[in-house]
Short mmCIF file of C-alpha atoms and ligand atoms in Angstrom, two decimals:
data_model
loop_
_atom_site.label_atom_id
_atom_site.label_comp_id
_atom_site.label_asym_id
_atom_site.label_seq_id
_atom_site.Cartn_x
_atom_site.Cartn_y
_atom_site.Cartn_z
CA MET C 1 0.11 0.11 0.06
CA SER C 2 1.37 3.45 -0.86
CA LEU C 3 1.08 6.16 1.77
CA LEU C 4 -0.45 9.44 0.71
CA LEU C 5 1.94 12.00 1.90
CA THR C 6 -0.01 15.23 2.12
CA LYS C 7 -3.14 15.94 3.84
CA TYR C 8 -6.27 16.29 2.47
CA PRO C 9 -6.90 20.22 1.90
CA MET C 10 -9.21 21.98 4.26
CA PRO C 11 -11.91 23.94 2.43
CA GLU C 12 -11.49 27.63 2.94
CA GLN C 13 -13.05 30.91 2.13
CA GLU C 14 -10.83 32.52 -1.06
CA ALA C 15 -8.66 35.27 0.62
CA ALA C 16 -9.97 37.94 -1.21
CA VAL C 17 -13.77 37.28 -0.49
CA ARG C 18 -12.91 36.57 3.41
CA VAL C 19 -10.72 39.74 4.02
CA LYS C 20 -14.31 41.44 3.66
CA ASN C 21 -16.07 39.36 6.13
CA PHE C 22 -15.77 38.04 9.62
CA GLU C 23 -17.06 34.56 8.72
CA GLU C 24 -15.14 31.61 9.55
CA VAL C 25 -11.76 30.94 7.38
CA ALA C 26 -11.56 27.46 7.41
CA LEU C 27 -14.79 25.49 6.42
CA GLY C 28 -14.19 22.15 7.64
CA TYR C 29 -14.14 18.75 6.00
CA THR C 30 -16.81 17.17 4.31
CA PRO C 31 -17.91 13.63 5.37
CA GLU C 32 -16.05 12.19 2.24
CA LEU C 33 -12.66 14.29 3.27
CA ALA C 34 -12.86 13.35 6.73
CA LYS C 35 -13.15 9.69 5.85
CA ALA C 36 -10.32 9.86 3.29
CA GLU C 37 -8.00 11.74 5.81
CA ALA C 38 -9.14 9.23 8.57
CA GLU C 39 -7.92 6.33 6.17
CA ARG C 40 -3.91 8.16 6.00
CA CYS C 41 -3.82 6.89 9.96
CA LEU C 42 -1.69 3.80 10.31
CA GLN C 43 -3.18 3.05 13.66
CA CYS C 44 0.13 2.70 14.87
CA LYS C 45 0.13 0.81 18.25
CA ALA C 46 2.74 3.15 19.96
CA ALA C 47 0.74 5.82 18.89
CA PRO C 48 3.39 8.69 19.30
CA CYS C 49 0.92 11.37 18.34
CA ARG C 50 -0.63 11.00 21.69
CA LYS C 51 2.53 12.03 23.55
CA GLY C 52 2.34 15.41 21.83
CA CYS C 53 -1.31 16.10 23.32
CA PRO C 54 -0.78 17.66 26.61
CA VAL C 55 -4.29 15.62 27.47
CA GLU C 56 -3.50 12.75 25.63
CA VAL C 57 -6.44 12.28 23.50
CA ASP C 58 -6.74 8.56 22.27
CA ILE C 59 -6.18 9.72 18.78
CA PRO C 60 -5.68 6.53 16.59
CA ALA C 61 -8.91 5.14 18.70
CA PHE C 62 -11.00 8.39 17.64
CA ILE C 63 -9.83 8.42 14.06
CA LYS C 64 -10.71 4.82 13.81
CA GLU C 65 -14.26 5.58 14.49
CA VAL C 66 -14.16 8.69 12.19
CA LYS C 67 -13.05 6.08 9.33
CA ALA C 68 -15.75 3.91 10.35
CA GLY C 69 -18.35 6.45 10.22
CA ASP C 70 -19.28 6.24 13.94
CA LEU C 71 -19.24 9.77 14.78
CA ASP C 72 -20.50 9.45 18.25
CA GLY C 73 -17.94 6.66 19.14
CA ALA C 74 -15.46 9.04 17.72
CA ILE C 75 -16.83 12.16 20.14
CA ALA C 76 -17.16 9.76 22.98
CA LYS C 77 -13.48 8.76 22.89
CA ILE C 78 -12.17 12.24 22.30
CA LYS C 79 -14.33 13.43 25.30
CA GLU C 80 -13.05 11.25 27.74
CA VAL C 81 -10.09 13.71 28.34
CA ASN C 82 -11.01 16.55 26.01
CA SER C 83 -14.07 18.88 26.89
CA LEU C 84 -13.78 21.36 24.39
CA PRO C 85 -12.79 19.26 20.95
CA ALA C 86 -14.46 21.82 18.58
CA VAL C 87 -12.05 24.61 20.05
CA CYS C 88 -9.06 22.50 20.12
CA GLY C 89 -9.19 21.06 16.63
CA ARG C 90 -9.66 24.98 15.38
CA VAL C 91 -6.92 26.65 17.45
CA CYS C 92 -4.22 24.06 18.58
CA PRO C 93 -0.81 24.47 17.42
CA GLN C 94 -1.06 20.80 16.25
CA GLU C 95 2.46 21.16 14.40
CA GLU C 96 4.12 21.73 17.62
CA GLN C 97 1.71 19.34 19.47
CA CYS C 98 -0.02 15.79 18.29
CA GLU C 99 1.07 16.03 14.74
CA LYS C 100 4.43 16.67 15.21
CA TYR C 101 4.92 13.11 16.69
CA CYS C 102 3.13 11.70 13.99
CA VAL C 103 4.93 8.94 12.02
CA LEU C 104 3.88 10.43 8.92
CA ALA C 105 5.29 13.50 9.63
CA LYS C 106 9.03 11.98 9.16
CA LYS C 107 8.25 11.30 5.31
CA GLY C 108 5.75 14.06 4.59
CA GLU C 109 2.87 15.87 6.18
CA ALA C 110 1.43 14.25 9.60
CA VAL C 111 -2.29 13.09 9.70
CA GLY C 112 -4.95 16.00 9.93
CA ILE C 113 -5.68 15.34 13.78
CA GLY C 114 -6.77 18.53 14.45
CA ARG C 115 -9.09 19.01 11.60
CA LEU C 116 -10.53 15.27 12.13
CA GLU C 117 -11.19 16.53 15.79
CA ARG C 118 -12.90 19.57 14.92
CA TYR C 119 -15.06 17.47 12.31
CA ALA C 120 -16.07 14.88 14.75
CA ALA C 121 -17.03 17.81 17.22
CA ASP C 122 -18.97 19.58 14.85
CA THR C 123 -20.92 16.82 13.44
CA ALA C 124 -21.94 15.73 17.07
CA ARG C 125 -22.86 19.28 18.09
CA ASN C 126 -24.82 19.66 14.73
CA LYS C 127 -26.55 16.30 15.56
CA GLY C 128 -27.67 17.63 19.12
CA GLU C 129 -25.71 15.92 22.22
CA THR C 130 -27.65 14.56 25.04
CA ILE C 131 -26.12 15.83 28.36
CA THR C 132 -27.86 14.61 31.70
CA ALA C 133 -27.34 17.01 34.48
CA ILE C 134 -25.65 15.65 37.80
CA GLU C 135 -28.30 15.44 40.97
CA HIS C 136 -26.76 16.69 43.70
CA THR C 137 -27.84 16.02 47.54
CA ALA C 138 -27.80 19.01 50.28
CA ALA C 139 -24.36 17.53 51.50
CA VAL C 140 -22.58 17.90 48.24
CA LYS C 141 -19.32 20.20 48.59
CA LYS C 142 -19.14 23.26 46.64
CA VAL C 143 -16.34 24.56 44.41
CA ALA C 144 -16.01 27.96 43.40
CA VAL C 145 -14.10 28.40 39.78
CA ILE C 146 -12.90 31.91 39.06
CA GLY C 147 -12.57 32.59 35.62
CA SER C 148 -14.04 30.92 32.60
CA GLY C 149 -11.27 30.53 30.24
CA PRO C 150 -10.31 26.97 28.97
CA ALA C 151 -8.38 26.35 32.42
CA GLY C 152 -11.63 27.32 34.23
CA LEU C 153 -14.22 25.63 31.94
CA ALA C 154 -12.03 22.42 31.88
CA ALA C 155 -11.72 22.34 35.92
CA ALA C 156 -15.49 22.94 36.08
CA GLY C 157 -16.50 20.21 33.62
CA ASP C 158 -14.35 17.55 35.75
CA LEU C 159 -15.59 18.88 38.78
CA ALA C 160 -19.19 18.58 38.05
CA LYS C 161 -18.86 15.30 36.53
CA LYS C 162 -17.44 14.18 39.86
CA GLY C 163 -20.55 15.40 41.37
CA TYR C 164 -19.46 18.54 43.23
CA LYS C 165 -21.73 21.83 42.86
CA VAL C 166 -19.49 24.08 40.93
CA THR C 167 -19.72 27.73 40.37
CA ILE C 168 -17.93 29.86 37.72
CA PHE C 169 -17.43 33.59 38.68
CA GLU C 170 -16.63 35.41 35.58
CA ALA C 171 -15.46 39.03 35.54
CA LEU C 172 -16.58 39.92 32.11
CA HIS C 173 -20.33 39.86 30.87
CA LEU C 174 -19.90 36.55 28.74
CA PRO C 175 -17.77 33.32 29.77
CA GLY C 176 -15.06 32.09 27.72
CA GLY C 177 -12.10 34.05 28.34
CA VAL C 178 -9.78 34.32 25.58
CA LEU C 179 -12.04 32.17 23.58
CA MET C 180 -14.53 34.91 23.55
CA TYR C 181 -12.34 38.07 23.76
CA GLY C 182 -9.47 37.43 22.06
CA ILE C 183 -9.45 34.89 19.48
CA PRO C 184 -11.57 36.38 16.49
CA GLU C 185 -14.87 35.26 15.31
CA PHE C 186 -13.13 34.18 11.87
CA ARG C 187 -11.02 31.54 13.47
CA LEU C 188 -13.39 30.43 16.12
CA PRO C 189 -17.23 31.25 15.77
CA LYS C 190 -18.47 32.43 18.99
CA ASP C 191 -22.20 31.55 19.19
CA ALA C 192 -21.95 28.31 16.96
CA VAL C 193 -18.90 26.71 18.64
CA VAL C 194 -17.72 28.65 21.85
CA GLN C 195 -20.87 29.23 23.77
CA ALA C 196 -22.58 26.16 22.70
CA GLU C 197 -19.78 24.09 24.46
CA ILE C 198 -20.10 26.40 27.24
CA ASN C 199 -23.86 25.53 27.35
CA ASN C 200 -22.93 21.80 27.36
CA LEU C 201 -21.53 22.69 30.91
CA ARG C 202 -24.31 24.49 32.07
CA LYS C 203 -26.42 21.44 31.00
CA LEU C 204 -24.19 19.44 33.34
CA GLY C 205 -25.33 21.60 36.15
CA VAL C 206 -22.37 23.86 36.57
CA GLU C 207 -23.71 27.71 37.25
CA ILE C 208 -22.06 30.69 35.68
CA ILE C 209 -22.02 34.16 37.37
CA VAL C 210 -20.81 36.60 35.22
CA ASN C 211 -19.83 40.37 35.66
CA ALA C 212 -18.30 38.71 38.93
CA VAL C 213 -15.00 40.52 39.64
CA ILE C 214 -13.12 38.41 42.28
CA GLY C 215 -11.35 40.44 44.57
CA SER C 216 -13.98 43.15 44.35
CA THR C 217 -17.36 41.43 44.43
CA PHE C 218 -16.17 38.75 46.51
CA THR C 219 -12.52 37.93 47.73
CA VAL C 220 -11.37 34.37 47.72
CA ASP C 221 -11.37 34.51 51.68
CA GLU C 222 -15.10 35.62 51.46
CA LEU C 223 -16.11 33.05 49.19
CA MET C 224 -14.51 30.28 51.49
CA GLU C 225 -15.27 31.60 55.12
CA GLU C 226 -18.50 33.31 54.23
CA GLU C 227 -20.04 31.81 51.12
CA GLY C 228 -19.41 28.13 52.08
CA TYR C 229 -17.18 27.07 49.14
CA ASP C 230 -15.04 24.05 50.20
CA ALA C 231 -12.41 24.82 47.48
CA VAL C 232 -11.51 27.35 45.05
CA PHE C 233 -9.78 27.00 41.54
CA ILE C 234 -8.30 30.11 40.22
CA GLY C 235 -8.09 30.42 36.06
CA THR C 236 -7.82 34.12 35.64
CA GLY C 237 -5.26 33.85 32.89
CA ALA C 238 -2.97 36.41 31.49
CA GLY C 239 -5.13 39.65 30.49
CA LEU C 240 -2.84 42.47 31.45
CA PRO C 241 -1.07 43.83 28.19
CA TYR C 242 2.68 44.68 27.99
CA PHE C 243 3.71 47.85 26.28
CA MET C 244 7.18 48.73 24.91
CA GLU C 245 7.68 51.61 26.93
CA ILE C 246 8.62 53.74 24.15
CA PRO C 247 8.02 57.56 23.58
CA GLY C 248 4.37 58.05 21.72
CA GLU C 249 2.70 55.04 23.03
CA ASN C 250 0.03 57.08 24.70
CA LEU C 251 -0.92 58.83 21.39
CA ASN C 252 -4.53 58.43 19.88
CA GLY C 253 -4.55 55.48 17.44
CA VAL C 254 -2.30 53.24 19.46
CA TYR C 255 -4.00 50.39 20.92
CA SER C 256 -3.04 47.10 23.08
CA ALA C 257 -4.08 44.14 21.11
CA ASN C 258 -6.03 43.25 24.01
CA GLU C 259 -8.27 46.21 23.87
CA PHE C 260 -8.48 46.14 19.94
CA LEU C 261 -9.58 42.68 19.85
CA THR C 262 -11.85 42.74 23.03
CA ARG C 263 -13.89 45.60 21.40
CA CYS C 264 -13.99 43.79 18.18
CA ASN C 265 -14.54 40.26 19.35
CA LEU C 266 -16.55 40.54 22.75
CA MET C 267 -18.12 43.75 22.24
CA LYS C 268 -18.84 43.28 18.45
CA ALA C 269 -17.25 46.60 17.38
CA TYR C 270 -17.26 45.07 13.68
CA ARG C 271 -21.22 45.38 13.83
CA PHE C 272 -20.91 48.85 14.90
CA PRO C 273 -23.66 50.96 14.67
CA GLN C 274 -25.67 47.98 15.20
CA SER C 275 -23.65 47.13 18.30
CA ALA C 276 -22.74 49.64 21.00
CA THR C 277 -19.07 49.88 20.67
CA PRO C 278 -17.28 51.68 17.94
CA ILE C 279 -13.50 50.94 16.79
CA HIS C 280 -11.29 53.30 15.01
CA VAL C 281 -9.10 51.84 12.54
CA GLY C 282 -7.07 53.94 10.18
CA LYS C 283 -5.53 53.37 6.59
CA ARG C 284 -2.39 51.95 7.38
CA VAL C 285 -1.87 49.74 10.36
CA ALA C 286 1.25 48.45 11.85
CA VAL C 287 1.01 45.35 14.36
CA VAL C 288 4.01 44.89 16.73
CA GLY C 289 4.76 41.37 17.71
CA GLY C 290 5.02 37.93 15.82
CA GLY C 291 2.63 35.56 18.03
CA ASN C 292 -1.06 34.48 17.51
CA VAL C 293 -2.28 37.58 18.97
CA ALA C 294 -0.07 39.58 16.43
CA MET C 295 -1.57 38.00 13.51
CA ASP C 296 -5.09 38.02 14.98
CA GLY C 297 -4.61 41.80 15.45
CA ALA C 298 -3.53 42.26 12.07
CA ARG C 299 -6.21 40.20 10.21
CA THR C 300 -8.89 41.78 12.51
CA ALA C 301 -7.59 45.30 11.19
CA LEU C 302 -7.54 44.24 7.43
CA ARG C 303 -11.49 43.10 7.97
CA LEU C 304 -12.18 46.60 9.71
CA GLY C 305 -11.27 48.08 6.32
CA ALA C 306 -7.25 48.95 6.53
CA GLU C 307 -5.77 49.46 3.17
CA HIS C 308 -2.57 48.26 4.76
CA VAL C 309 -1.43 46.43 7.41
CA SER C 310 2.12 45.57 8.45
CA ILE C 311 3.51 43.22 11.26
CA VAL C 312 6.57 44.39 12.77
CA TYR C 313 8.87 41.65 14.47
CA ARG C 314 12.14 41.89 15.83
CA ARG C 315 13.58 38.54 14.81
CA SER C 316 13.23 36.63 11.73
CA GLU C 317 10.37 34.59 10.11
CA LYS C 318 12.04 31.21 11.54
CA GLU C 319 11.13 32.70 15.08
CA LEU C 320 8.00 33.84 14.59
CA PRO C 321 6.06 32.40 17.66
CA ALA C 322 2.62 32.36 16.00
CA ARG C 323 1.02 29.11 14.32
CA LEU C 324 2.13 28.14 10.97
CA GLU C 325 -1.26 28.39 9.70
CA GLU C 326 -2.05 31.73 11.05
CA VAL C 327 1.12 33.24 9.50
CA HIS C 328 0.02 31.54 6.00
CA HIS C 329 -3.47 32.74 6.30
CA ALA C 330 -1.90 36.55 7.10
CA LYS C 331 0.27 36.35 4.03
CA GLU C 332 -2.59 35.08 1.88
CA GLU C 333 -4.25 38.06 2.95
CA GLY C 334 -1.79 40.56 1.97
CA ILE C 335 -0.36 41.32 5.24
CA GLU C 336 3.00 42.60 5.17
CA PHE C 337 5.77 41.49 7.11
CA GLN C 338 8.64 43.73 8.64
CA LEU C 339 10.99 41.02 10.05
CA LEU C 340 13.85 41.81 11.86
CA THR C 341 12.50 45.25 12.91
CA ALA C 342 12.18 46.92 16.05
CA PRO C 343 10.04 50.14 17.01
CA THR C 344 11.65 53.05 18.78
CA SER C 345 8.94 55.47 18.87
CA VAL C 346 5.55 56.20 17.80
CA LEU C 347 5.17 59.72 16.20
CA GLY C 348 2.25 62.01 16.54
CA ASN C 349 0.78 65.18 14.91
CA GLU C 350 -0.20 68.29 16.82
CA GLU C 351 -3.56 66.67 17.40
CA GLY C 352 -2.08 63.76 19.21
CA TRP C 353 -2.75 61.35 16.50
CA VAL C 354 -0.43 58.60 15.39
CA VAL C 355 1.33 59.58 11.90
CA GLY C 356 4.33 57.17 11.80
CA LEU C 357 6.14 54.42 13.40
CA GLN C 358 9.70 54.97 13.84
CA CYS C 359 11.76 51.82 13.77
CA VAL C 360 15.33 50.25 13.54
CA ARG C 361 16.40 46.93 11.70
CA MET C 362 17.78 44.27 13.39
CA GLU C 363 20.22 41.30 12.87
CA LEU C 364 20.44 38.11 15.08
CA GLY C 365 23.10 37.58 17.51
CA GLU C 366 24.00 34.94 20.08
CA PRO C 367 21.26 32.85 21.63
CA ASP C 368 19.78 34.41 24.55
CA ALA C 369 18.40 32.66 27.64
CA SER C 370 15.50 31.38 25.71
CA GLY C 371 17.86 29.84 23.10
CA ARG C 372 16.63 31.77 20.32
CA ARG C 373 18.94 34.10 18.82
CA ARG C 374 19.28 37.46 20.47
CA PRO C 375 17.96 40.57 17.92
CA VAL C 376 20.92 43.14 17.74
CA GLU C 377 20.21 46.62 16.55
CA VAL C 378 21.95 47.34 13.14
CA PRO C 379 23.53 50.91 13.28
CA ASN C 380 22.36 53.70 11.37
CA SER C 381 19.04 51.80 10.24
CA GLU C 382 16.40 54.11 11.57
CA PHE C 383 13.68 54.57 9.25
CA VAL C 384 9.74 55.36 9.52
CA LEU C 385 6.80 53.47 8.74
CA ASP C 386 4.19 55.50 7.58
CA VAL C 387 1.14 54.49 9.70
CA ASP C 388 -1.69 55.91 11.68
CA THR C 389 -2.60 53.05 13.83
CA VAL C 390 -0.49 51.21 15.82
CA ILE C 391 -1.54 47.87 17.66
CA ILE C 392 0.97 46.38 20.29
CA ALA C 393 0.91 42.67 20.57
CA ILE C 394 4.01 42.01 22.45
CA GLY C 395 2.97 39.87 25.27
CA GLN C 396 0.32 39.79 28.51
CA GLY C 397 0.84 39.34 32.00
CA PRO C 398 -1.33 38.29 34.98
CA ASN C 399 -3.95 40.76 36.50
CA PRO C 400 -2.93 41.34 39.99
CA LEU C 401 -6.22 41.71 41.67
CA VAL C 402 -6.94 38.08 43.25
CA GLN C 403 -3.48 37.49 44.04
CA SER C 404 -3.22 40.83 46.21
CA THR C 405 -6.51 40.46 47.55
CA THR C 406 -5.87 36.92 48.99
CA LYS C 407 -4.04 36.06 52.20
CA GLY C 408 -1.49 33.80 52.00
CA LEU C 409 -1.33 32.93 48.13
CA GLU C 410 2.24 33.07 46.95
CA THR C 411 3.23 34.68 43.64
CA ASN C 412 6.62 35.05 41.64
CA LYS C 413 8.42 38.11 40.46
CA LYS C 414 6.19 38.31 37.60
CA GLY C 415 2.85 38.41 39.64
CA ASN C 416 1.99 34.62 38.56
CA ILE C 417 0.48 32.42 41.15
CA ILE C 418 2.96 29.69 42.21
CA ALA C 419 1.48 26.28 42.13
CA ILE C 420 2.83 22.88 41.84
CA ASP C 421 2.08 20.36 38.79
CA ASN C 422 -1.52 19.60 40.16
CA GLY C 423 -2.56 22.98 40.89
CA ALA C 424 -2.41 23.11 44.62
CA THR C 425 -0.93 26.58 45.87
CA SER C 426 0.55 27.91 49.10
CA LYS C 427 -2.98 28.60 50.48
CA PRO C 428 -5.08 25.57 51.81
CA GLY C 429 -8.01 24.57 49.65
CA VAL C 430 -6.87 26.88 46.77
CA PHE C 431 -5.69 25.61 43.45
CA ALA C 432 -4.77 27.60 40.45
CA GLY C 433 -3.97 26.58 36.47
CA GLY C 434 -3.54 28.03 33.15
CA ASP C 435 -1.87 31.15 32.23
CA ILE C 436 -2.08 32.76 35.50
CA VAL C 437 0.17 30.00 36.79
CA THR C 438 2.56 29.40 33.46
CA GLY C 439 2.39 33.01 31.89
CA ALA C 440 0.67 33.30 28.37
CA ALA C 441 0.67 29.82 27.04
CA THR C 442 -2.14 27.72 25.07
CA VAL C 443 -5.65 26.59 25.29
CA ILE C 444 -4.89 22.72 25.50
CA LEU C 445 -2.14 23.34 28.03
CA ALA C 446 -4.41 25.42 30.05
CA MET C 447 -7.23 22.95 29.77
CA GLY C 448 -4.74 20.38 30.89
CA ALA C 449 -3.91 22.35 34.21
CA GLY C 450 -7.74 22.60 35.01
CA LYS C 451 -8.15 19.07 34.77
CA LYS C 452 -5.20 18.21 36.86
CA ALA C 453 -6.30 20.70 39.39
CA ALA C 454 -9.89 18.97 39.33
CA ALA C 455 -8.47 15.56 40.07
CA ALA C 456 -6.29 17.17 42.89
CA ILE C 457 -9.26 19.18 44.31
CA ASP C 458 -11.45 15.96 44.35
CA THR C 459 -8.33 14.24 46.43
CA TYR C 460 -8.33 17.18 48.73
CA LEU C 461 -12.12 17.18 49.33
CA GLN C 462 -12.41 13.29 49.77
CA GLY C 463 -9.31 13.76 52.03
CA LYS C 464 -8.49 10.42 50.14
CA LYS C 465 -4.64 10.52 50.32
CA GLU C 466 -1.74 13.09 50.03
CA CYS C 467 -2.65 14.75 46.97
CA SER C 468 0.66 16.60 46.37
CA THR C 469 3.88 17.74 48.10
CA ASN C 470 2.53 20.72 49.39
CA ALA C 471 1.80 20.99 52.87
CA HIS C 472 -1.88 21.44 52.83
CA CYS C 473 -2.88 18.31 50.68
P1 FAD W 501 -8.06 33.20 29.91
O1 FAD W 501 -8.43 32.36 28.61
O2 FAD W 501 -7.34 34.35 29.85
O3 FAD W 501 -9.42 33.41 30.75
C1 FAD W 501 -9.20 33.63 32.09
C2 FAD W 501 -10.52 34.43 32.31
O4 FAD W 501 -10.73 34.85 33.74
C3 FAD W 501 -11.31 35.46 31.53
O5 FAD W 501 -12.43 35.52 31.33
C4 FAD W 501 -11.18 36.80 32.46
O6 FAD W 501 -12.18 37.75 32.16
C5 FAD W 501 -11.49 36.26 33.87
N1 FAD W 501 -11.23 37.08 35.04
C6 FAD W 501 -9.58 37.63 35.38
N2 FAD W 501 -9.71 37.99 36.48
C7 FAD W 501 -10.81 37.70 37.21
C8 FAD W 501 -11.60 38.23 38.47
N3 FAD W 501 -10.95 38.70 39.46
N4 FAD W 501 -12.74 37.64 38.45
C9 FAD W 501 -13.45 36.85 37.87
N5 FAD W 501 -13.07 36.42 36.36
C10 FAD W 501 -11.65 36.79 36.28
N6 FAD W 501 -3.83 29.45 22.20
C11 FAD W 501 -3.72 28.32 21.48
O7 FAD W 501 -3.94 27.24 21.71
N7 FAD W 501 -4.36 28.66 20.04
C12 FAD W 501 -4.46 29.93 19.68
O8 FAD W 501 -4.53 30.04 18.35
C13 FAD W 501 -4.33 30.77 20.64
N8 FAD W 501 -4.50 32.18 19.83
C14 FAD W 501 -4.63 33.03 20.96
C15 FAD W 501 -5.07 34.41 20.38
C16 FAD W 501 -5.13 35.62 21.40
C17 FAD W 501 -5.22 36.99 20.83
C18 FAD W 501 -4.88 35.71 22.50
C19 FAD W 501 -4.83 36.58 23.48
C20 FAD W 501 -4.33 33.89 23.03
C21 FAD W 501 -4.50 32.82 22.30
N9 FAD W 501 -3.91 31.76 22.70
C22 FAD W 501 -3.91 30.73 22.02
C23 FAD W 501 -3.48 31.53 24.20
C24 FAD W 501 -5.19 30.97 24.69
O9 FAD W 501 -5.97 31.50 24.30
C25 FAD W 501 -4.54 31.16 26.28
O10 FAD W 501 -3.49 30.45 26.63
C26 FAD W 501 -5.74 30.50 27.20
O11 FAD W 501 -7.04 31.22 26.76
C27 FAD W 501 -5.38 30.49 28.60
O12 FAD W 501 -6.63 29.77 29.34
P2 FAD W 501 -7.02 30.62 30.89
O13 FAD W 501 -8.23 29.84 31.41
O14 FAD W 501 -5.85 30.30 31.61
O15 FAD W 501 -7.10 32.20 30.72
FE1 SF4 W 502 -4.14 17.31 19.23
FE2 SF4 W 502 -5.11 19.51 20.54
FE3 SF4 W 502 -6.43 17.32 19.94
FE4 SF4 W 502 -4.67 17.31 21.31
S1 SF4 W 502 -6.52 18.55 21.75
S2 SF4 W 502 -5.00 15.96 20.08
S3 SF4 W 502 -3.00 18.57 20.63
S4 SF4 W 502 -5.70 18.93 18.42
FE1 SF4 W 503 -2.03 7.75 13.22
FE2 SF4 W 503 0.10 9.10 12.91
FE3 SF4 W 503 -0.87 8.77 15.20
FE4 SF4 W 503 0.25 6.81 14.01
S1 SF4 W 503 1.26 8.64 14.70
S2 SF4 W 503 -1.56 6.33 15.15
S3 SF4 W 503 -0.26 7.48 11.91
S4 SF4 W 503 -2.14 9.83 13.83
#
């Protein structure tokens, strides 16, 4: 049997069409394409692909069901460990995770594991899944989950399935974390996918209280001492944007990517005036940074009507941290890449509006602590990019509110909560996971952390055995 060394292509909207709308770019496999792609899987006994998945989805088992046309069987297999497969199938950096370890990747292209996961999840959802609520007795223990991003949702789902009464407290007016406010509609549909997956949690019996800012509405100590919660999981993410600390950053027309994307995704500014929130995008936009957030900002600016959008990144293309697929889509859509380039100041006019971005060219020197070659300024290489809008996407850190209002909760120098592998923190009964512990990472890593913490919370609440090396478990 000869091996087919390329993936079956994903049907997509044409670049020229999609830059004018916010509809999803990738349209998903048809049943025929899914079956054909599933047939590429060799059903390896050792299944090396599994070790690349942070939650170890049983990949060959679910693909076997897709191949046999048993989508209920496929989704049941995936959901043993992954409660958000329609999300992960779309946004996981598969080329760095499961697909990186696929045996086919040694000779050609890996099996499209993410595409098949998405297909199984979408088919099951469109068919209508049956979810039964968990019955609770009055004596059941209560767990509070702070934050409704992937970490909080995964922890809440697992705890609810174990029979606990779970309440999620979310600061924003809609649950989902970055899945709602950060990743754009054209990569991850909000109503059809994110809210549909969250509604499955509600059906399980998880209560979600929105507009509840913990540290302000209640503190963690109040939740435990006055509101009767037996344990708390903190999954508050990394939502505080970093700035470059260069002159001109406070000019009109400079956005953090966080604000720009939140206005567009969560507040639906792209529908203004039908929605209440406006967004101002000029004709020429520079997005500073090279990760997924930068690609999302650039592609969103284009869809909002910018005529020319550049990514400004201080290293070379090889070091771009964004998913390959996002870079590929950004290029197809006409985004320009100003690589080996670093901004030195934002230039403004007398009215305080951006009129340019002063930059210098860089070259790569010796590797730094992260192992990547350090960018070094090329002497006398200053130039000005002609732009009227600048979006800064150079990273995010933890919001300090919960940490600063919780007695006995240890944090590191960056303000992240210190937790051991199972999520146990320095405070008895309080667990944490996701970006608030690791710093900005990925959806599936946050989910994995939420699941581990749910298992540890169960152990802690049942007083079963030592659940960690931390003193309180
Ligand atoms: P979050 O998703 O940040 O959720 C935290 C939640 O806690 C938020 O809803 C917040 O409002 C809430 N909260 C914060 N403080 C409080 C409080 N005091 N009280 C109550 N609630 C609070 N990862 C990928 O794998 N693939 C991608 O393609 C990808 N693209 C990305 C694009 C963008 C624009 C961004 C910003 C991130 C992207 N990521 C991607 C990263 C990924 O989304 C995050 O790693 C992941 O969402 C982290 O999950 P989390 O649950 O830890 O936190
Ligand atoms: Fe791959 Fe992500 Fe699915 Fe795991 S959850 S199998 S890493 S796509
Ligand atoms: Fe299938 Fe690739 Fe996993 Fe082998 S390594 S089981 S071919 S997905």
